[in-house]
C-alpha positions as a LaTeX table, in Angstrom:
\begin{tabular}{lrrr}
\hline
Residue & $x$ (\AA) & $y$ (\AA) & $z$ (\AA) \\
\hline
Met1 & $-7.95$ & 17.22 & 4.96 \\
Lys2 & $-5.42$ & 14.39 & 4.91 \\
Leu3 & $-1.65$ & 14.54 & 5.21 \\
His4 & $-0.24$ & 11.69 & 3.08 \\
Thr5 & 3.15 & 10.24 & 3.94 \\
Leu6 & 5.15 & 7.04 & 4.28 \\
Gly7 & 4.03 & 4.44 & 6.81 \\
Pro8 & 3.87 & 2.36 & 8.92 \\
Ala9 & 3.62 & 4.21 & 12.21 \\
Glu10 & 7.23 & 3.30 & 13.10 \\
Thr11 & 8.72 & 5.39 & 10.27 \\
Asp12 & 10.34 & 8.79 & 10.67 \\
Ser13 & 7.73 & 10.11 & 8.24 \\
Ala14 & 4.96 & 9.04 & 10.61 \\
Ala15 & 6.72 & 10.71 & 13.56 \\
Ala16 & 7.25 & 13.91 & 11.54 \\
Ala17 & 3.58 & 13.85 & 10.47 \\
Ala18 & 2.47 & 13.52 & 14.10 \\
Gln19 & 4.68 & 16.47 & 15.02 \\
Tyr20 & 3.26 & 18.59 & 12.19 \\
Cys21 & $-0.33$ & 17.69 & 13.09 \\
Gln22 & 0.20 & 19.07 & 16.61 \\
Thr23 & 0.21 & 22.55 & 15.08 \\
His24 & $-2.25$ & 21.64 & 12.29 \\
Pro25 & $-4.95$ & 19.66 & 14.14 \\
Ala26 & $-7.40$ & 19.67 & 11.20 \\
Leu27 & $-5.10$ & 17.24 & 9.35 \\
Gln28 & $-5.52$ & 13.46 & 9.51 \\
Val29 & $-2.48$ & 11.35 & 8.63 \\
Ala30 & $-2.81$ & 8.75 & 5.84 \\
Tyr31 & 0.05 & 6.23 & 5.60 \\
His32 & 1.24 & 4.68 & 2.33 \\
Pro33 & 3.60 & 1.76 & 1.69 \\
Ser34 & 5.99 & 3.88 & $-0.40$ \\
Phe35 & 6.47 & 7.39 & $-1.68$ \\
Glu36 & 6.53 & 5.92 & $-5.21$ \\
Glu37 & 2.94 & 4.76 & $-4.71$ \\
Leu38 & 1.99 & 8.22 & $-3.49$ \\
Tyr39 & 3.60 & 10.05 & $-6.41$ \\
Ala40 & 2.03 & 7.61 & $-8.89$ \\
His41 & $-1.49$ & 8.32 & $-7.59$ \\
Leu42 & $-1.41$ & 12.03 & $-6.74$ \\
Thr43 & $-4.61$ & 12.72 & $-8.70$ \\
Lys44 & $-6.54$ & 10.56 & $-6.20$ \\
Tyr45 & $-5.54$ & 12.89 & $-3.39$ \\
Arg46 & $-6.27$ & 16.33 & $-4.86$ \\
Gly47 & $-6.89$ & 18.93 & $-2.17$ \\
Asp48 & $-4.93$ & 16.96 & 0.45 \\
Gln49 & $-1.32$ & 17.44 & 1.51 \\
Leu50 & 1.88 & 15.43 & 1.07 \\
Leu51 & 4.72 & 15.25 & 3.60 \\
Val52 & 8.13 & 14.18 & 2.29 \\
Pro53 & 11.68 & 14.54 & 3.69 \\
Ala54 & 14.21 & 16.57 & 1.72 \\
Ala55 & 16.61 & 13.59 & 1.75 \\
Tyr56 & 14.08 & 11.39 & $-0.04$ \\
Gln57 & 15.43 & 9.54 & $-3.05$ \\
Ser58 & 13.33 & 7.20 & $-5.18$ \\
Pro59 & 14.48 & 3.67 & $-6.04$ \\
Ala60 & 15.04 & 4.97 & $-9.60$ \\
Gly61 & 17.53 & 7.49 & $-8.15$ \\
Leu62 & 15.36 & 10.61 & $-8.38$ \\
Ser63 & 16.17 & 13.12 & $-5.63$ \\
Trp64 & 13.77 & 15.35 & $-3.75$ \\
Gly65 & 14.83 & 18.22 & $-6.02$ \\
Gln66 & 14.17 & 16.26 & $-9.20$ \\
Leu67 & 10.75 & 15.20 & $-7.94$ \\
His68 & 10.00 & 18.79 & $-6.83$ \\
Tyr69 & 10.50 & 20.02 & $-10.40$ \\
Arg70 & 8.92 & 16.99 & $-12.06$ \\
Tyr71 & 5.67 & 17.55 & $-10.15$ \\
Leu72 & 5.50 & 21.37 & $-10.30$ \\
Ala73 & 2.02 & 21.23 & $-11.82$ \\
Ala74 & 0.72 & 18.63 & $-9.37$ \\
Leu75 & 2.25 & 19.89 & $-6.12$ \\
Thr76 & 2.59 & 23.29 & $-4.46$ \\
Leu77 & 5.14 & 23.64 & $-1.67$ \\
Val78 & 3.24 & 25.27 & 1.21 \\
Asp79 & 5.37 & 24.66 & 4.31 \\
Gly80 & 8.54 & 23.15 & 5.70 \\
Phe81 & 9.97 & 22.34 & 9.11 \\
Leu82 & 12.89 & 20.66 & 10.87 \\
Tyr83 & 12.34 & 17.35 & 12.63 \\
Glu84 & 15.15 & 15.03 & 13.69 \\
Leu85 & 15.19 & 11.45 & 12.46 \\
Ala86 & 15.22 & 8.62 & 14.97 \\
Pro87 & 18.86 & 7.71 & 15.72 \\
Leu88 & 20.38 & 5.84 & 12.77 \\
Val89 & 22.84 & 2.98 & 12.93 \\
Leu90 & 24.96 & 0.96 & 10.56 \\
Ala91 & 24.59 & $-2.53$ & 12.03 \\
Glu92 & 26.12 & $-5.86$ & 11.08 \\
Leu93 & 25.20 & $-9.43$ & 11.93 \\
Pro94 & 28.75 & $-10.85$ & 11.71 \\
Thr95 & 27.47 & $-14.43$ & 11.92 \\
Arg96 & 26.04 & $-14.11$ & 8.39 \\
Ala97 & 28.46 & $-15.09$ & 5.62 \\
Asn98 & 26.78 & $-13.09$ & 2.83 \\
Gln99 & 27.46 & $-9.46$ & 1.95 \\
Arg100 & 23.76 & $-8.50$ & 1.63 \\
Ala101 & 22.95 & $-5.02$ & 2.92 \\
Tyr102 & 19.46 & $-3.51$ & 3.20 \\
Val103 & 18.99 & 0.23 & 3.01 \\
His104 & 16.64 & 3.01 & 1.95 \\
Pro105 & 17.85 & 4.62 & $-1.33$ \\
Ala106 & 18.61 & 7.90 & 0.50 \\
Asn107 & 21.23 & 6.06 & 2.59 \\
Ala108 & 22.65 & 3.82 & $-0.15$ \\
Asp109 & 25.56 & 6.11 & $-1.04$ \\
Leu110 & 26.55 & 6.33 & 2.63 \\
Leu111 & 26.48 & 2.54 & 2.89 \\
Arg112 & 28.59 & 2.17 & $-0.28$ \\
Gln113 & 31.23 & 4.47 & 1.25 \\
Leu114 & 31.34 & 2.57 & 4.53 \\
Ile115 & 31.01 & $-1.04$ & 3.27 \\
Pro116 & 32.22 & $-1.04$ & $-0.37$ \\
Thr117 & 31.89 & $-4.84$ & $-0.65$ \\
Ala118 & 28.20 & $-4.85$ & 0.30 \\
Glu119 & 25.55 & $-6.22$ & $-2.07$ \\
Ile120 & 23.04 & $-3.38$ & $-1.70$ \\
Cys121 & 19.31 & $-4.13$ & $-1.66$ \\
Leu122 & 17.02 & $-1.07$ & $-1.70$ \\
Cys123 & 13.92 & $-0.88$ & 0.51 \\
Pro124 & 11.02 & 1.64 & 0.59 \\
Ser125 & 11.69 & 2.55 & 4.24 \\
Lys126 & 14.27 & 2.05 & 6.98 \\
Ile127 & 11.71 & $-0.10$ & 8.82 \\
Thr128 & 11.42 & $-2.42$ & 5.80 \\
Ala129 & 15.22 & $-2.46$ & 5.57 \\
Ala130 & 15.41 & $-3.61$ & 9.20 \\
Asp131 & 12.85 & $-6.38$ & 8.58 \\
Gln132 & 14.72 & $-7.65$ & 5.50 \\
Phe133 & 18.05 & $-7.45$ & 7.32 \\
Leu134 & 16.69 & $-9.57$ & 10.16 \\
Ala135 & 15.50 & $-12.18$ & 7.65 \\
Asp136 & 18.72 & $-12.65$ & 5.67 \\
Gly137 & 21.03 & $-9.63$ & 5.66 \\
Arg138 & 24.46 & $-8.95$ & 7.02 \\
Tyr139 & 24.36 & $-5.14$ & 7.02 \\
Val140 & 21.70 & $-2.46$ & 7.43 \\
Ile141 & 21.34 & 1.26 & 7.90 \\
Thr142 & 18.15 & 1.78 & 9.86 \\
Ser143 & 16.65 & 3.33 & 12.95 \\
Gln144 & 18.30 & 1.86 & 16.02 \\
Ala145 & 14.88 & 1.25 & 17.60 \\
Ala146 & 13.94 & $-1.08$ & 14.71 \\
Leu147 & 16.57 & $-3.62$ & 15.76 \\
Pro148 & 16.03 & $-6.12$ & 18.58 \\
Ala149 & 18.41 & $-5.69$ & 21.51 \\
His150 & 18.97 & $-9.44$ & 21.97 \\
Leu151 & 20.84 & $-10.01$ & 18.68 \\
Pro152 & 24.66 & $-10.14$ & 18.61 \\
Leu153 & 24.89 & $-7.03$ & 16.43 \\
Arg154 & 28.01 & $-5.08$ & 15.69 \\
Ile155 & 27.19 & $-1.38$ & 15.50 \\
His156 & 29.70 & 0.29 & 13.16 \\
Gln157 & 28.32 & 3.82 & 13.43 \\
Arg158 & 25.53 & 5.89 & 14.96 \\
Trp159 & 24.13 & 9.15 & 13.63 \\
Thr160 & 21.77 & 11.83 & 14.84 \\
Val161 & 20.29 & 13.49 & 11.75 \\
Pro162 & 18.22 & 16.68 & 11.63 \\
Met163 & 15.90 & 16.57 & 8.60 \\
Leu164 & 14.05 & 19.19 & 6.60 \\
Trp165 & 10.46 & 18.11 & 5.86 \\
Ser166 & 8.43 & 19.51 & 2.97 \\
Val167 & 4.67 & 19.92 & 3.03 \\
Tyr168 & 2.94 & 20.14 & $-0.34$ \\
Leu169 & $-0.62$ & 20.87 & $-1.36$ \\
Ile170 & $-1.70$ & 18.27 & $-3.93$ \\
Asn171 & $-3.26$ & 20.20 & $-6.84$ \\
\hline
\end{tabular}
């Protein structure tokens, strides 16, 4: 049986999946480029499992709770566990003149509170947000490990975040 979740291997979802598989060794992890892609193709994965964090929010603004109810017929909640996210940071490249900020939708509200002037660009993962930020952004909320140490970054804030992870059976 497969455990479907967000990839690549550097994501918190991948780390949470690895943790879960330690106590469920029959599962094989399958990574996907976005949770939207996973939800759109659930029928392909019948009989497998889905791992999603409770803080997940789709680019369309749907919360974990809304998706939980929307997919009641397609998904059965079978387990849950706590697993801490990799340390998060709000970083800035002050040498960039733009106000572009890359962020996963779940962290967009937090970014709006902290940098109200930011032009927010949503990304499917914090790893993608880091990559886009490095290309042309000024701000990012991402995993600290996703940022190169050699850049002249200004770190505005750091967070340690425990997360609740949901495991669903795909019907």
